[in-house]
Amino acid sequence: MFFKESNPFTERKINHSNSLPTVLHPIVKERTNQLVQQAADKGIVIVITDGFRSADDQNRLYEKGRSAEGSIVTYAKGGESYHNFGLAIDFALKTPSGKVIWDMEYDGNKNGKADWTEVVSLAKTLGFEWGGDWAKFKDYPHLQMDFGLTIADLQNGERPAKSSLTADTQ
């Protein structure tokens, strides 16, 4: 698969529907499925632990480490996360015994490379941005596609078109 444009994710093909999604954007879903398959082809089993997240669900996560027990897992309140717009996923690794892990050093396919690093590399080639690259709060399980839209754009009703990316298979 290759992209026709040098950076198709900055192209702003916008659907100005104010409706909030209740599922993953079709391209995010397609690329997620490709990521799962490409990882499996390398002997890595990944689990998608989260995708679309409602504002209420986001607020519950935001409360962790604040008014709810646990560690802080996000700085985004409801409506402030790409999850709330169907543009983000979270992933974990699955061991042969079926255990779901978030171990960035784990090398289950025994090729001398951390499986996590391999998955992130695959995700980036599919157009995902990785939360582990962020300067402030590192969100290592997080992958998103922003389609050139900021959270403010999304809050103001802008939406990526269902066909915002141009990709061909070879």
GROMACS .gro file of C-alpha atoms in nm:
model
  170
    1MET     CA    1   0.000   0.000   0.000
    2PHE     CA    2   0.129   0.347  -0.076
    3PHE     CA    3  -0.004   0.700  -0.052
    4LYS     CA    4  -0.040   0.917  -0.359
    5GLU     CA    5   0.024   1.243  -0.175
    6SER     CA    6   0.343   1.306   0.016
    7ASN     CA    7   0.144   1.379   0.331
    8PRO     CA    8  -0.224   1.297   0.285
    9PHE     CA    9  -0.299   1.351   0.654
   10THR     CA   10  -0.261   1.727   0.627
   11GLU     CA   11  -0.508   1.752   0.340
   12ARG     CA   12  -0.828   1.898   0.483
   13LYS     CA   13  -1.124   1.726   0.320
   14ILE     CA   14  -1.388   1.815   0.573
   15ASN     CA   15  -1.740   1.694   0.634
   16HIS     CA   16  -1.910   1.981   0.817
   17SER     CA   17  -2.160   1.758   0.994
   18ASN     CA   18  -2.201   1.858   1.358
   19SER     CA   19  -2.306   1.507   1.457
   20LEU     CA   20  -2.070   1.323   1.687
   21PRO     CA   21  -1.962   0.977   1.577
   22THR     CA   22  -2.048   0.670   1.780
   23VAL     CA   23  -1.794   0.443   1.610
   24LEU     CA   24  -1.445   0.465   1.467
   25HIS     CA   25  -1.402   0.670   1.152
   26PRO     CA   26  -1.405   0.426   0.855
   27ILE     CA   27  -1.043   0.495   0.763
   28VAL     CA   28  -0.925   0.459   1.124
   29LYS     CA   29  -1.115   0.130   1.143
   30GLU     CA   30  -0.967   0.007   0.814
   31ARG     CA   31  -0.613   0.103   0.916
   32THR     CA   32  -0.665  -0.057   1.258
   33ASN     CA   33  -0.762  -0.383   1.091
   34GLN     CA   34  -0.455  -0.356   0.867
   35LEU     CA   35  -0.237  -0.293   1.173
   36VAL     CA   36  -0.370  -0.602   1.350
   37GLN     CA   37  -0.305  -0.813   1.038
   38GLN     CA   38   0.041  -0.670   0.968
   39ALA     CA   39   0.143  -0.728   1.329
   40ALA     CA   40   0.012  -1.086   1.310
   41ASP     CA   41   0.218  -1.137   0.995
   42LYS     CA   42   0.524  -1.055   1.210
   43GLY     CA   43   0.415  -1.299   1.481
   44ILE     CA   44   0.279  -1.025   1.708
   45VAL     CA   45  -0.073  -1.045   1.845
   46ILE     CA   46  -0.219  -0.710   1.943
   47VAL     CA   47  -0.545  -0.631   2.115
   48ILE     CA   48  -0.733  -0.308   2.056
   49THR     CA   49  -0.822  -0.209   2.411
   50ASP     CA   50  -1.015   0.107   2.324
   51GLY     CA   51  -1.149   0.291   2.023
   52PHE     CA   52  -1.440   0.531   2.014
   53ARG     CA   53  -1.503   0.667   2.363
   54SER     CA   54  -1.807   0.868   2.467
   55ALA     CA   55  -1.765   1.196   2.655
   56ASP     CA   56  -1.902   1.027   2.969
   57ASP     CA   57  -1.650   0.744   2.938
   58GLN     CA   58  -1.375   1.001   2.881
   59ASN     CA   59  -1.478   1.193   3.193
   60ARG     CA   60  -1.469   0.871   3.398
   61LEU     CA   61  -1.113   0.808   3.277
   62TYR     CA   62  -1.020   1.169   3.350
   63GLU     CA   63  -1.135   1.125   3.712
   64LYS     CA   64  -0.885   0.840   3.769
   65GLY     CA   65  -0.611   0.964   3.998
   66ARG     CA   66  -0.817   1.272   4.080
   67SER     CA   67  -1.156   1.209   4.241
   68ALA     CA   68  -1.149   0.835   4.159
   69GLU     CA   69  -0.901   0.574   4.275
   70GLY     CA   70  -0.606   0.492   4.052
   71SER     CA   71  -0.332   0.668   3.863
   72ILE     CA   72  -0.387   0.953   3.621
   73VAL     CA   73  -0.433   0.800   3.276
   74THR     CA   74  -0.537   1.106   3.074
   75TYR     CA   75  -0.537   1.483   3.081
   76ALA     CA   76  -0.827   1.502   2.835
   77LYS     CA   77  -1.180   1.557   2.959
   78GLY     CA   78  -1.487   1.454   2.761
   79GLY     CA   79  -1.478   1.616   2.416
   80GLU     CA   80  -1.101   1.681   2.438
   81SER     CA   81  -0.975   1.346   2.307
   82TYR     CA   82  -0.952   1.212   1.954
   83HIS     CA   83  -1.119   0.899   2.098
   84ASN     CA   84  -1.436   1.107   2.141
   85PHE     CA   85  -1.446   1.166   1.766
   86GLY     CA   86  -1.370   0.809   1.655
   87LEU     CA   87  -1.016   0.898   1.547
   88ALA     CA   88  -0.806   0.710   1.805
   89ILE     CA   89  -0.739   0.362   1.936
   90ASP     CA   90  -0.539   0.214   2.221
   91PHE     CA   91  -0.360  -0.119   2.191
   92ALA     CA   92  -0.182  -0.380   2.399
   93LEU     CA   93   0.011  -0.698   2.325
   94LYS     CA   94  -0.122  -1.049   2.378
   95THR     CA   95   0.114  -1.327   2.483
   96PRO     CA   96   0.081  -1.688   2.360
   97SER     CA   97  -0.076  -1.776   2.697
   98GLY     CA   98  -0.349  -1.519   2.628
   99LYS     CA   99  -0.230  -1.260   2.878
  100VAL     CA  100  -0.280  -0.896   2.768
  101ILE     CA  101   0.028  -0.688   2.849
  102TRP     CA  102   0.155  -0.332   2.811
  103ASP     CA  103   0.523  -0.431   2.822
  104MET     CA  104   0.726  -0.217   2.583
  105GLU     CA  105   1.030  -0.446   2.615
  106TYR     CA  106   0.850  -0.775   2.539
  107ASP     CA  107   0.986  -0.966   2.236
  108GLY     CA  108   0.732  -1.242   2.187
  109ASN     CA  109   0.829  -1.313   1.827
  110LYS     CA  110   1.194  -1.353   1.936
  111ASN     CA  111   1.346  -1.141   1.658
  112GLY     CA  112   1.555  -0.921   1.886
  113LYS     CA  113   1.319  -0.622   1.857
  114ALA     CA  114   1.059  -0.515   2.110
  115ASP     CA  115   0.715  -0.607   1.975
  116TRP     CA  116   0.578  -0.270   2.093
  117THR     CA  117   0.834  -0.085   1.882
  118GLU     CA  118   0.748  -0.300   1.582
  119VAL     CA  119   0.376  -0.229   1.620
  120VAL     CA  120   0.436   0.146   1.654
  121SER     CA  121   0.651   0.141   1.340
  122LEU     CA  122   0.377  -0.040   1.147
  123ALA     CA  123   0.115   0.203   1.280
  124LYS     CA  124   0.315   0.503   1.165
  125THR     CA  125   0.346   0.361   0.813
  126LEU     CA  126  -0.034   0.330   0.812
  127GLY     CA  127  -0.069   0.698   0.903
  128PHE     CA  128  -0.118   0.684   1.279
  129GLU     CA  129   0.039   0.932   1.518
  130TRP     CA  130   0.177   0.767   1.833
  131GLY     CA  131   0.111   0.907   2.181
  132GLY     CA  132   0.460   0.795   2.285
  133ASP     CA  133   0.606   1.069   2.065
  134TRP     CA  134   0.430   1.346   2.255
  135ALA     CA  135   0.650   1.592   2.444
  136LYS     CA  136   0.445   1.620   2.764
  137PHE     CA  137   0.219   1.331   2.862
  138LYS     CA  138   0.345   1.012   2.698
  139ASP     CA  139   0.048   0.789   2.611
  140TYR     CA  140   0.224   0.476   2.491
  141PRO     CA  141  -0.082   0.263   2.400
  142HIS     CA  142  -0.244   0.552   2.206
  143LEU     CA  143  -0.260   0.580   1.826
  144GLN     CA  144  -0.460   0.846   1.642
  145MET     CA  145  -0.529   0.996   1.302
  146ASP     CA  146  -0.613   1.365   1.318
  147PHE     CA  147  -0.665   1.425   0.943
  148GLY     CA  148  -0.518   1.773   0.992
  149LEU     CA  149  -0.788   1.866   1.243
  150THR     CA  150  -0.726   1.995   1.593
  151ILE     CA  151  -0.948   1.913   1.888
  152ALA     CA  152  -1.082   2.271   1.862
  153ASP     CA  153  -1.176   2.207   1.497
  154LEU     CA  154  -1.359   1.891   1.598
  155GLN     CA  155  -1.533   2.066   1.888
  156ASN     CA  156  -1.650   2.330   1.639
  157GLY     CA  157  -1.817   2.063   1.427
  158GLU     CA  158  -1.555   1.995   1.160
  159ARG     CA  159  -1.523   1.628   1.070
  160PRO     CA  160  -1.287   1.443   0.837
  161ALA     CA  161  -1.459   1.316   0.526
  162LYS     CA  162  -1.505   0.942   0.511
  163SER     CA  163  -1.251   0.931   0.226
  164SER     CA  164  -0.994   1.184   0.350
  165LEU     CA  165  -0.701   0.966   0.251
  166THR     CA  166  -0.603   0.846  -0.092
  167ALA     CA  167  -0.436   0.508  -0.083
  168ASP     CA  168  -0.372   0.241  -0.342
  169THR     CA  169  -0.265  -0.116  -0.297
  170GLN     CA  170   0.009  -0.272  -0.499
   0.00000   0.00000   0.00000
